[in-house]
CSV table of C-alpha atoms in Angstrom, one decimal:
chain,number,residue,atom,x,y,z
A,1,MET,CA,6.9,3.3,-6.4
A,2,VAL,CA,3.2,4.2,-4.4
A,3,SER,CA,0.8,4.9,-7.7
A,4,LYS,CA,-0.8,8.1,-7.3
A,5,SER,CA,-4.0,7.1,-9.4
A,6,LEU,CA,-4.5,4.6,-6.7
A,7,PHE,CA,-8.0,6.2,-5.4
A,8,ASP,CA,-9.0,6.1,-8.7
A,9,ASN,CA,-10.2,2.5,-9.4
A,10,THR,CA,-14.2,2.8,-9.0
A,11,GLU,CA,-14.7,-0.7,-9.8
A,12,THR,CA,-12.4,-1.9,-6.0
A,13,ALA,CA,-13.9,1.1,-4.3
A,14,PHE,CA,-17.8,0.0,-4.9
A,15,ALA,CA,-17.5,-3.2,-4.8
A,16,LEU,CA,-19.6,-4.2,-2.6
A,17,LYS,CA,-22.2,-1.6,-3.2
A,18,SER,CA,-25.4,-2.9,-5.1
A,19,ASP,CA,-26.7,-0.6,-8.1
A,20,SER,CA,-29.5,0.5,-5.5
A,21,GLU,CA,-27.6,1.7,-2.6
A,22,LEU,CA,-24.9,3.2,-5.2
A,23,GLU,CA,-27.9,5.1,-6.4
A,24,ARG,CA,-28.7,6.1,-2.4
A,25,ALA,CA,-25.4,7.3,-1.9
A,26,TYR,CA,-25.2,9.3,-4.8
A,27,PHE,CA,-28.1,10.4,-3.8
A,28,LEU,CA,-26.7,11.4,-0.2
A,29,PHE,CA,-23.7,13.1,-1.4
A,30,LYS,CA,-25.9,15.2,-3.8
A,31,MET,CA,-28.3,16.6,-0.9
A,32,ILE,CA,-25.3,17.0,1.7
A,33,ALA,CA,-23.2,18.6,-1.2
A,34,ASN,CA,-25.9,22.0,-0.8
A,35,GLU,CA,-25.3,23.4,2.4
A,36,PRO,CA,-28.4,25.3,3.2
A,37,LEU,CA,-30.7,22.0,2.2
A,38,VAL,CA,-28.0,20.3,5.3
A,39,ARG,CA,-29.0,23.4,7.5
A,40,ILE,CA,-32.8,22.6,6.7
A,41,GLY,CA,-32.9,19.2,6.6
A,42,THR,CA,-30.4,18.9,10.0
A,43,ALA,CA,-32.6,21.5,12.3
A,44,ALA,CA,-36.0,19.5,10.7
A,45,THR,CA,-34.9,16.4,11.4
A,46,LYS,CA,-34.3,17.2,15.2
A,47,LEU,CA,-37.6,18.9,16.1
A,48,ALA,CA,-38.8,15.0,15.0
A,49,LEU,CA,-37.3,13.4,16.9
A,50,ASN,CA,-38.2,15.7,19.8
A,51,MET,CA,-41.8,15.4,19.0
A,52,HIS,CA,-41.8,11.2,18.3
A,53,LEU,CA,-43.1,12.5,15.2
A,54,PRO,CA,-42.5,9.1,12.5
A,55,VAL,CA,-39.7,9.7,10.6
A,56,GLU,CA,-36.8,7.0,11.8
A,57,GLY,CA,-38.2,4.6,9.2
A,58,LEU,CA,-37.8,7.3,6.7
A,59,ILE,CA,-34.3,8.6,8.8
A,60,ARG,CA,-33.0,4.3,8.1
A,61,SER,CA,-33.7,3.8,5.2
A,62,THR,CA,-31.4,6.8,4.0
A,63,VAL,CA,-29.0,8.8,6.0
A,64,PHE,CA,-28.6,5.7,8.6
A,65,ASP,CA,-28.4,2.4,6.9
A,66,HIS,CA,-25.6,4.6,4.9
A,67,PHE,CA,-23.4,5.9,7.4
A,68,CYS,CA,-24.4,3.3,10.2
A,69,GLY,CA,-24.2,-0.5,10.8
A,70,GLY,CA,-27.7,-0.8,12.8
A,71,VAL,CA,-29.4,0.3,16.0
A,72,ASN,CA,-27.2,-3.4,17.8
A,73,GLU,CA,-24.1,-5.5,17.2
A,74,LYS,CA,-25.5,-7.9,15.6
A,75,ASP,CA,-27.1,-5.6,12.9
A,76,CYS,CA,-23.5,-4.9,12.2
A,77,MET,CA,-22.5,-8.4,11.8
A,78,SER,CA,-23.7,-8.9,7.9
A,79,THR,CA,-21.7,-5.4,6.8
A,80,VAL,CA,-18.1,-6.8,9.1
A,81,ASP,CA,-18.8,-10.2,7.4
A,82,SER,CA,-19.1,-8.9,3.7
A,83,LEU,CA,-16.0,-5.7,4.7
A,84,GLU,CA,-13.2,-8.8,6.1
A,85,GLU,CA,-14.2,-10.7,2.7
A,86,ALA,CA,-13.0,-7.7,1.4
A,87,GLY,CA,-9.9,-6.7,3.3
A,88,VAL,CA,-11.1,-4.3,5.3
A,89,SER,CA,-11.4,-4.5,9.4
A,90,SER,CA,-14.9,-3.1,11.2
A,91,VAL,CA,-14.4,-1.2,14.6
A,92,LEU,CA,-17.8,-1.1,16.1
A,93,ASP,CA,-18.3,2.4,17.8
A,94,TYR,CA,-21.4,2.8,20.5
A,95,SER,CA,-22.3,6.1,18.9
A,96,VAL,CA,-24.8,7.4,22.0
A,97,GLU,CA,-24.5,11.1,22.9
A,98,GLY,CA,-25.0,13.3,25.1
A,99,LYS,CA,-26.0,10.9,28.0
A,100,GLU,CA,-25.7,12.5,31.8
A,101,GLU,CA,-26.6,9.8,34.6
A,102,GLU,CA,-24.7,7.5,36.3
A,103,LYS,CA,-26.5,4.5,35.3
A,104,GLN,CA,-26.4,5.0,31.8
A,105,PHE,CA,-22.6,5.6,32.2
A,106,ASP,CA,-22.2,2.0,32.9
A,107,ALA,CA,-24.4,0.4,30.6
A,108,THR,CA,-21.7,2.5,28.0
A,109,MET,CA,-19.1,0.9,30.3
A,110,GLU,CA,-21.1,-2.3,29.4
A,111,LYS,CA,-21.0,-2.5,25.6
A,112,ILE,CA,-17.6,-1.4,25.4
A,113,ILE,CA,-16.7,-4.7,27.2
A,114,ASP,CA,-19.6,-7.0,25.4
A,115,LEU,CA,-18.1,-6.0,22.3
A,116,THR,CA,-14.0,-6.0,23.4
A,117,ARG,CA,-15.2,-9.5,24.1
A,118,PHE,CA,-17.0,-10.7,21.3
A,119,ALA,CA,-14.3,-8.8,19.6
A,120,LYS,CA,-11.7,-11.3,21.0
A,121,ASN,CA,-12.9,-14.0,18.9
A,122,LYS,CA,-13.7,-12.0,15.8
A,123,SER,CA,-10.5,-12.0,13.8
A,124,ALA,CA,-12.0,-9.5,11.8
A,125,MET,CA,-12.6,-6.8,15.2
A,126,PRO,CA,-9.2,-5.8,15.9
A,127,PHE,CA,-10.1,-2.9,18.4
A,128,SER,CA,-12.4,-1.5,20.5
A,129,VAL,CA,-13.4,2.7,20.9
A,130,PHE,CA,-14.9,4.8,23.4
A,131,LYS,CA,-15.3,8.5,24.1
A,132,PRO,CA,-15.2,10.1,27.1
A,133,THR,CA,-17.6,11.1,27.9
A,134,GLY,CA,-19.1,8.2,27.7
A,135,LEU,CA,-18.0,7.0,31.0
A,136,GLY,CA,-18.8,10.7,32.8
A,137,ARG,CA,-20.2,13.7,32.7
A,138,PHE,CA,-18.5,16.6,29.8
A,139,LYS,CA,-19.1,18.9,33.2
A,140,ILE,CA,-16.9,16.6,35.3
A,141,TRP,CA,-13.7,16.3,32.6
A,142,GLN,CA,-13.8,20.6,32.1
A,143,LYS,CA,-13.4,20.6,35.6
A,144,VAL,CA,-10.9,18.0,36.1
A,145,THR,CA,-9.5,20.2,33.3
A,146,GLU,CA,-9.5,23.8,34.9
A,147,GLY,CA,-8.1,22.0,37.7
A,148,ALA,CA,-11.1,23.4,39.4
A,149,THR,CA,-12.5,22.6,42.9
A,150,LEU,CA,-14.1,19.5,42.8
A,151,SER,CA,-16.6,18.9,45.5
A,152,GLU,CA,-17.2,15.3,47.6
A,153,ALA,CA,-20.0,13.9,45.2
A,154,GLU,CA,-17.9,15.1,42.0
A,155,GLN,CA,-14.9,13.6,43.1
A,156,GLY,CA,-17.1,10.9,43.7
A,157,GLU,CA,-17.8,11.1,39.8
A,158,TRP,CA,-14.6,11.1,39.1
A,159,GLU,CA,-13.2,8.0,40.7
A,160,ARG,CA,-16.2,6.3,39.5
A,161,ILE,CA,-15.0,7.2,36.3
A,162,LYS,CA,-11.5,6.3,36.7
A,163,GLN,CA,-12.9,3.0,37.9
A,164,ARG,CA,-14.5,2.8,34.5
A,165,TYR,CA,-11.4,3.0,32.2
A,166,HIS,CA,-9.6,1.0,34.6
A,167,HIS,CA,-12.6,-1.9,33.5
A,168,VAL,CA,-12.6,-1.2,29.9
A,169,CYS,CA,-8.8,-1.1,29.1
A,170,LYS,CA,-8.2,-4.6,31.5
A,171,VAL,CA,-11.2,-6.7,29.3
A,172,ALA,CA,-9.0,-5.2,26.6
A,173,GLN,CA,-5.7,-6.3,27.3
A,174,GLU,CA,-7.1,-9.6,28.7
A,175,CYS,CA,-8.6,-9.8,25.0
A,176,ASN,CA,-5.3,-8.2,23.3
A,177,ILE,CA,-7.5,-5.8,21.6
A,178,ALA,CA,-6.6,-2.4,20.6
A,179,LEU,CA,-8.5,0.3,22.6
A,180,LEU,CA,-9.4,3.6,20.6
A,181,ILE,CA,-10.2,6.2,23.3
A,182,ASP,CA,-11.7,9.2,20.9
A,183,ALA,CA,-10.5,13.3,21.0
A,184,GLU,CA,-13.4,16.0,22.3
A,185,GLU,CA,-13.9,19.6,22.9
A,186,SER,CA,-10.3,21.0,23.2
A,187,TRP,CA,-12.0,22.4,27.2
A,188,MET,CA,-11.8,18.8,28.7
A,189,GLN,CA,-9.2,17.3,26.9
A,190,GLY,CA,-6.4,17.7,29.9
A,191,ALA,CA,-8.1,15.7,32.0
A,192,ALA,CA,-8.8,12.8,28.9
A,193,ASP,CA,-5.5,13.4,28.1
A,194,GLY,CA,-4.2,12.6,31.1
A,195,LEU,CA,-6.0,10.5,32.0
A,196,CYS,CA,-5.1,8.6,29.2
A,197,GLU,CA,-1.6,9.0,29.3
A,198,GLU,CA,-2.4,6.7,33.2
A,199,MET,CA,-3.9,3.7,31.5
A,200,MET,CA,-1.3,3.5,29.1
A,201,GLU,CA,1.4,3.5,31.7
A,202,ILE,CA,0.0,0.1,33.1
A,203,TYR,CA,-1.6,-1.2,30.8
A,204,ASN,CA,0.6,-0.4,27.6
A,205,LYS,CA,3.7,-2.2,29.3
A,206,GLU,CA,4.4,-5.1,26.5
A,207,THR,CA,1.9,-4.0,24.0
A,208,PRO,CA,0.2,-1.1,22.7
A,209,ILE,CA,-3.5,-2.2,23.8
A,210,VAL,CA,-4.5,1.8,24.5
A,211,PHE,CA,-4.6,4.4,21.8
A,212,ASN,CA,-5.1,7.9,22.9
A,213,THR,CA,-6.5,9.9,19.7
A,214,LEU,CA,-4.4,13.6,18.6
A,215,GLN,CA,-6.3,16.2,16.7
A,216,CYS,CA,-4.0,18.0,14.1
A,217,TYR,CA,-6.2,20.5,13.8
A,218,ARG,CA,-5.0,21.6,17.1
A,219,TRP,CA,-1.6,23.4,16.8
A,220,ASP,CA,-0.3,21.7,20.5
A,221,ARG,CA,-0.5,18.2,19.2
A,222,PHE,CA,3.0,17.5,18.0
A,223,GLU,CA,4.9,19.6,20.6
A,224,TYR,CA,2.1,16.8,23.4
A,225,LEU,CA,3.0,14.5,21.6
A,226,LYS,CA,7.2,14.6,21.6
A,227,GLU,CA,6.8,15.4,25.6
A,228,LEU,CA,4.1,12.6,25.9
A,229,HIS,CA,7.1,9.7,23.9
A,230,LYS,CA,9.6,11.4,26.0
A,231,ARG,CA,7.9,10.3,29.3
A,232,ALA,CA,6.7,7.2,28.0
A,233,LYS,CA,10.6,6.4,27.1
A,234,ALA,CA,11.9,6.9,30.0
A,235,LYS,CA,9.4,4.6,32.6
A,236,GLY,CA,9.6,2.5,29.6
A,237,TYR,CA,5.9,1.7,27.8
A,238,LEU,CA,4.5,1.5,24.3
A,239,LEU,CA,2.4,4.6,23.1
A,240,GLY,CA,-0.5,4.1,20.5
A,241,PHE,CA,-2.6,7.2,18.8
A,242,LYS,CA,-5.6,7.7,16.9
A,243,VAL,CA,-4.0,10.5,14.2
A,244,VAL,CA,-7.0,12.8,13.6
A,245,ARG,CA,-7.7,16.1,11.9
A,246,GLY,CA,-10.2,16.9,13.9
A,247,ALA,CA,-14.4,17.4,14.2
A,248,TYR,CA,-15.3,20.6,16.6
A,249,MET,CA,-13.7,23.4,15.2
A,250,GLU,CA,-16.4,25.8,14.5
A,251,LYS,CA,-17.2,25.1,18.5
A,252,GLU,CA,-13.8,25.7,19.6
A,253,HIS,CA,-13.6,29.3,17.8
A,254,ASP,CA,-16.7,30.0,18.6
A,255,ARG,CA,-16.4,29.1,22.5
A,256,ALA,CA,-12.4,30.8,22.1
A,257,GLU,CA,-13.9,34.3,20.5
A,258,ASP,CA,-16.6,34.2,23.7
A,259,LYS,CA,-14.0,33.8,26.0
A,260,GLY,CA,-11.1,35.9,25.0
A,261,TYR,CA,-8.8,33.0,24.4
A,262,PRO,CA,-6.4,32.5,21.1
A,263,THR,CA,-8.2,29.8,19.3
A,264,PRO,CA,-6.6,25.8,19.4
A,265,ILE,CA,-7.0,25.4,15.6
A,266,CYS,CA,-4.5,26.2,13.5
A,267,ALA,CA,-4.4,29.8,11.6
A,268,SER,CA,-5.1,27.2,8.4
A,269,LYS,CA,-6.9,24.0,6.3
A,270,SER,CA,-3.3,23.9,5.2
A,271,ALA,CA,-1.4,25.0,8.5
A,272,THR,CA,-3.6,21.8,10.0
A,273,ASP,CA,-1.9,19.1,6.8
A,274,GLU,CA,1.0,20.7,7.4
A,275,ASN,CA,0.2,18.9,11.0
A,276,PHE,CA,-1.1,16.5,10.8
A,277,ASN,CA,2.0,15.1,8.1
A,278,THR,CA,4.3,15.9,10.7
A,279,VAL,CA,2.5,14.1,13.5
A,280,THR,CA,2.0,10.9,11.1
A,281,ASP,CA,6.0,11.6,9.5
A,282,TYR,CA,6.7,11.5,14.1
A,283,ILE,CA,5.1,8.2,14.7
A,284,LEU,CA,6.5,6.5,11.1
A,285,THR,CA,9.5,7.0,12.1
A,286,HIS,CA,9.2,5.6,16.0
A,287,LEU,CA,7.2,2.7,15.8
A,288,SER,CA,9.1,0.9,18.3
A,289,ASP,CA,7.8,3.6,20.6
A,290,ILE,CA,4.6,4.2,19.1
A,291,SER,CA,2.2,2.6,17.2
A,292,LEU,CA,-0.8,4.6,14.8
A,293,PHE,CA,-3.8,4.0,13.8
A,294,LEU,CA,-4.4,7.1,10.8
A,295,GLY,CA,-7.8,8.1,10.8
A,296,THR,CA,-8.0,10.1,7.1
A,297,HIS,CA,-9.9,10.8,4.6
A,298,ASN,CA,-7.4,12.6,2.8
A,299,GLU,CA,-5.6,10.8,-0.1
A,300,VAL,CA,-2.4,13.0,-0.4
A,301,SER,CA,-2.5,12.1,3.2
A,302,SER,CA,-2.3,8.9,2.8
A,303,TYR,CA,-0.1,8.7,-0.3
A,304,LEU,CA,2.3,10.5,2.3
A,305,ALA,CA,2.2,7.3,4.3
A,306,MET,CA,2.5,5.1,1.9
A,307,GLU,CA,5.7,6.7,1.1
A,308,THR,CA,7.3,7.3,4.2
A,309,MET,CA,6.5,3.5,5.2
A,310,GLU,CA,8.6,2.2,1.8
A,311,THR,CA,11.3,4.8,2.4
A,312,GLU,CA,11.3,3.2,5.6
A,313,SER,CA,11.2,0.2,4.2
A,314,LEU,CA,7.7,-1.3,6.1
A,315,SER,CA,5.9,-3.9,5.3
A,316,LYS,CA,2.8,-2.7,3.9
A,317,SER,CA,1.2,-5.3,6.4
A,318,ASP,CA,2.7,-4.2,9.6
A,319,GLY,CA,1.3,-4.8,12.2
A,320,ARG,CA,1.4,-1.1,14.0
A,321,ILE,CA,0.5,0.8,11.3
A,322,TRP,CA,-3.3,1.1,10.6
A,323,PHE,CA,-5.8,3.3,7.5
A,324,GLY,CA,-9.3,3.8,9.1
A,325,GLN,CA,-12.2,5.8,7.5
A,326,LEU,CA,-15.4,6.2,8.2
A,327,TYR,CA,-18.4,3.8,7.5
A,328,GLY,CA,-20.2,5.2,4.3
A,329,MET,CA,-16.9,7.7,3.2
A,330,SER,CA,-13.9,7.0,1.2
A,331,ASP,CA,-14.8,4.4,-0.1
A,332,HIS,CA,-12.4,4.0,-2.5
A,333,ILE,CA,-9.4,5.0,-0.2
A,334,SER,CA,-9.7,2.1,2.2
A,335,PHE,CA,-11.2,-0.7,0.0
A,336,ASN,CA,-8.3,0.0,-2.5
A,337,LEU,CA,-5.8,0.2,0.9
A,338,ALA,CA,-7.2,-3.3,1.5
A,339,LYS,CA,-6.4,-4.9,-1.9
A,340,GLU,CA,-2.5,-3.4,-2.0
A,341,GLY,CA,-2.7,-5.0,1.3
A,342,TYR,CA,-2.1,-1.8,4.0
A,343,ASN,CA,-4.3,-2.8,7.7
A,344,VAL,CA,-7.4,-0.9,7.0
A,345,ALA,CA,-10.8,-0.8,9.4
A,346,LYS,CA,-13.5,0.8,9.2
A,347,TYR,CA,-15.9,2.3,11.9
A,348,ILE,CA,-18.8,1.7,12.0
A,349,PRO,CA,-21.4,3.8,14.5
A,350,PHE,CA,-23.8,1.5,15.5
A,351,GLY,CA,-26.7,2.4,18.7
A,352,PRO,CA,-31.2,3.0,18.3
A,353,VAL,CA,-31.8,5.7,15.4
A,354,LYS,CA,-32.6,8.5,17.8
A,355,ASP,CA,-29.3,8.3,20.1
A,356,VAL,CA,-26.9,8.0,17.4
A,357,MET,CA,-28.8,11.2,15.1
A,358,PRO,CA,-25.8,13.6,16.7
A,359,TYR,CA,-23.7,11.9,15.3
A,360,LEU,CA,-24.9,11.4,12.2
A,361,ILE,CA,-25.8,15.7,11.8
A,362,ARG,CA,-21.9,16.1,12.7
A,363,ARG,CA,-21.1,14.2,9.6
A,364,ALA,CA,-23.5,15.6,7.4
A,365,GLU,CA,-22.5,19.0,8.6
A,366,GLU,CA,-18.4,17.9,8.6
A,367,ASN,CA,-19.1,17.5,5.0
A,368,THR,CA,-20.9,20.5,4.4
A,369,SER,CA,-17.8,22.4,5.2
A,370,VAL,CA,-14.7,20.4,3.7
A,371,ALA,CA,-16.5,20.7,0.1
A,372,GLY,CA,-13.3,19.5,-1.8
A,373,GLN,CA,-14.3,16.1,0.2
A,374,THR,CA,-17.8,15.4,-1.0
A,375,SER,CA,-17.4,16.8,-4.4
A,376,ARG,CA,-14.6,14.2,-4.9
A,377,GLU,CA,-17.2,11.5,-3.4
A,378,LEU,CA,-19.9,12.0,-5.9
A,379,THR,CA,-17.1,12.4,-8.6
A,380,LEU,CA,-16.2,8.6,-8.5
A,381,LEU,CA,-19.7,7.6,-7.0
A,382,LYS,CA,-21.0,9.4,-10.8
A,383,ARG,CA,-17.8,7.4,-12.8
A,384,GLU,CA,-18.6,3.9,-11.6
A,385,LYS,CA,-22.1,4.9,-12.2
A,386,GLU,CA,-21.2,5.8,-15.6
A,387,ARG,CA,-18.5,2.2,-15.8
A,388,ARG,CA,-21.9,0.4,-14.5
A,389,LYS,CA,-24.2,2.1,-17.5
A,390,LEU,CA,-26.5,2.8,-14.5
């Protein structure tokens, strides 16, 4: 039987945090719990960075060091090593966003390839990861999704995006490192799904190397999963999926309203939860064809997945099932699961402070909008402070 108090163990959850790191985490989540403060803080930070004011040191010592592994992969290694000692693997995520130039896309591709080759000899790093827009302009993804006619130059760009995907997937296959491809906004995701499916058909013949991402706040994702499962079975390749709730909800609603089409987002939080749990359950009962990376900070969904594993007589350490959380969040889930023998990985973003700020701002805003998440973090941090008599 799965213990329903597993995630209450704060001693295990925060074992890697020094007293000062625990205090900083408590302070940060207190700040994030204050919505007006987050709005003002993010606006002021953007302004300060754009004006080249000397604020990087302050950002680095607070929010950056809590949620990121460092400015480069070397910086991240002490974190990777200490997580490994606690039985938790790492996914190094080069979290640079919003680039527009071909040479920047090539540089990101080389970075992903370098990280994948590095991970080959590092047992604590079983995954590589990238965003579709890290390898090509958003506008191209959008036009392909919409079925718009591409100019000759744009067609060239699209072909280069495909080539970058092939380069990255081929190296991942050679290194036997699973590749998690993030999902983004719905109006570019159709092209990303299509290209990911192409890669799966080529590189997932014997083992699931390429993983797409299902954002379950989209009500169409379960049907998409079932249709793709049928196609994959017919063509004889395996599927891999990272399953998440999603990260662009406000943007999705606003665009749907602005352009007058039905929102692609589930009608309510409970409908999203139900969709997420249904998708998870489907994958866990079709593991011979589909591998799962369950990206969630939700305790109920984690317990439900553990119960399904128990019902299906699946080993806690089954290599086809991974639980994942973001670095700096939900340590009570990550470390308690790892202690029980489940496969757990932390997503560790890294990159130059200024380039990683869009990611950090999204994290702060996301935490503010999910009030229960932040208050749970605060409750557990406070309990651990009391346990340590801080």
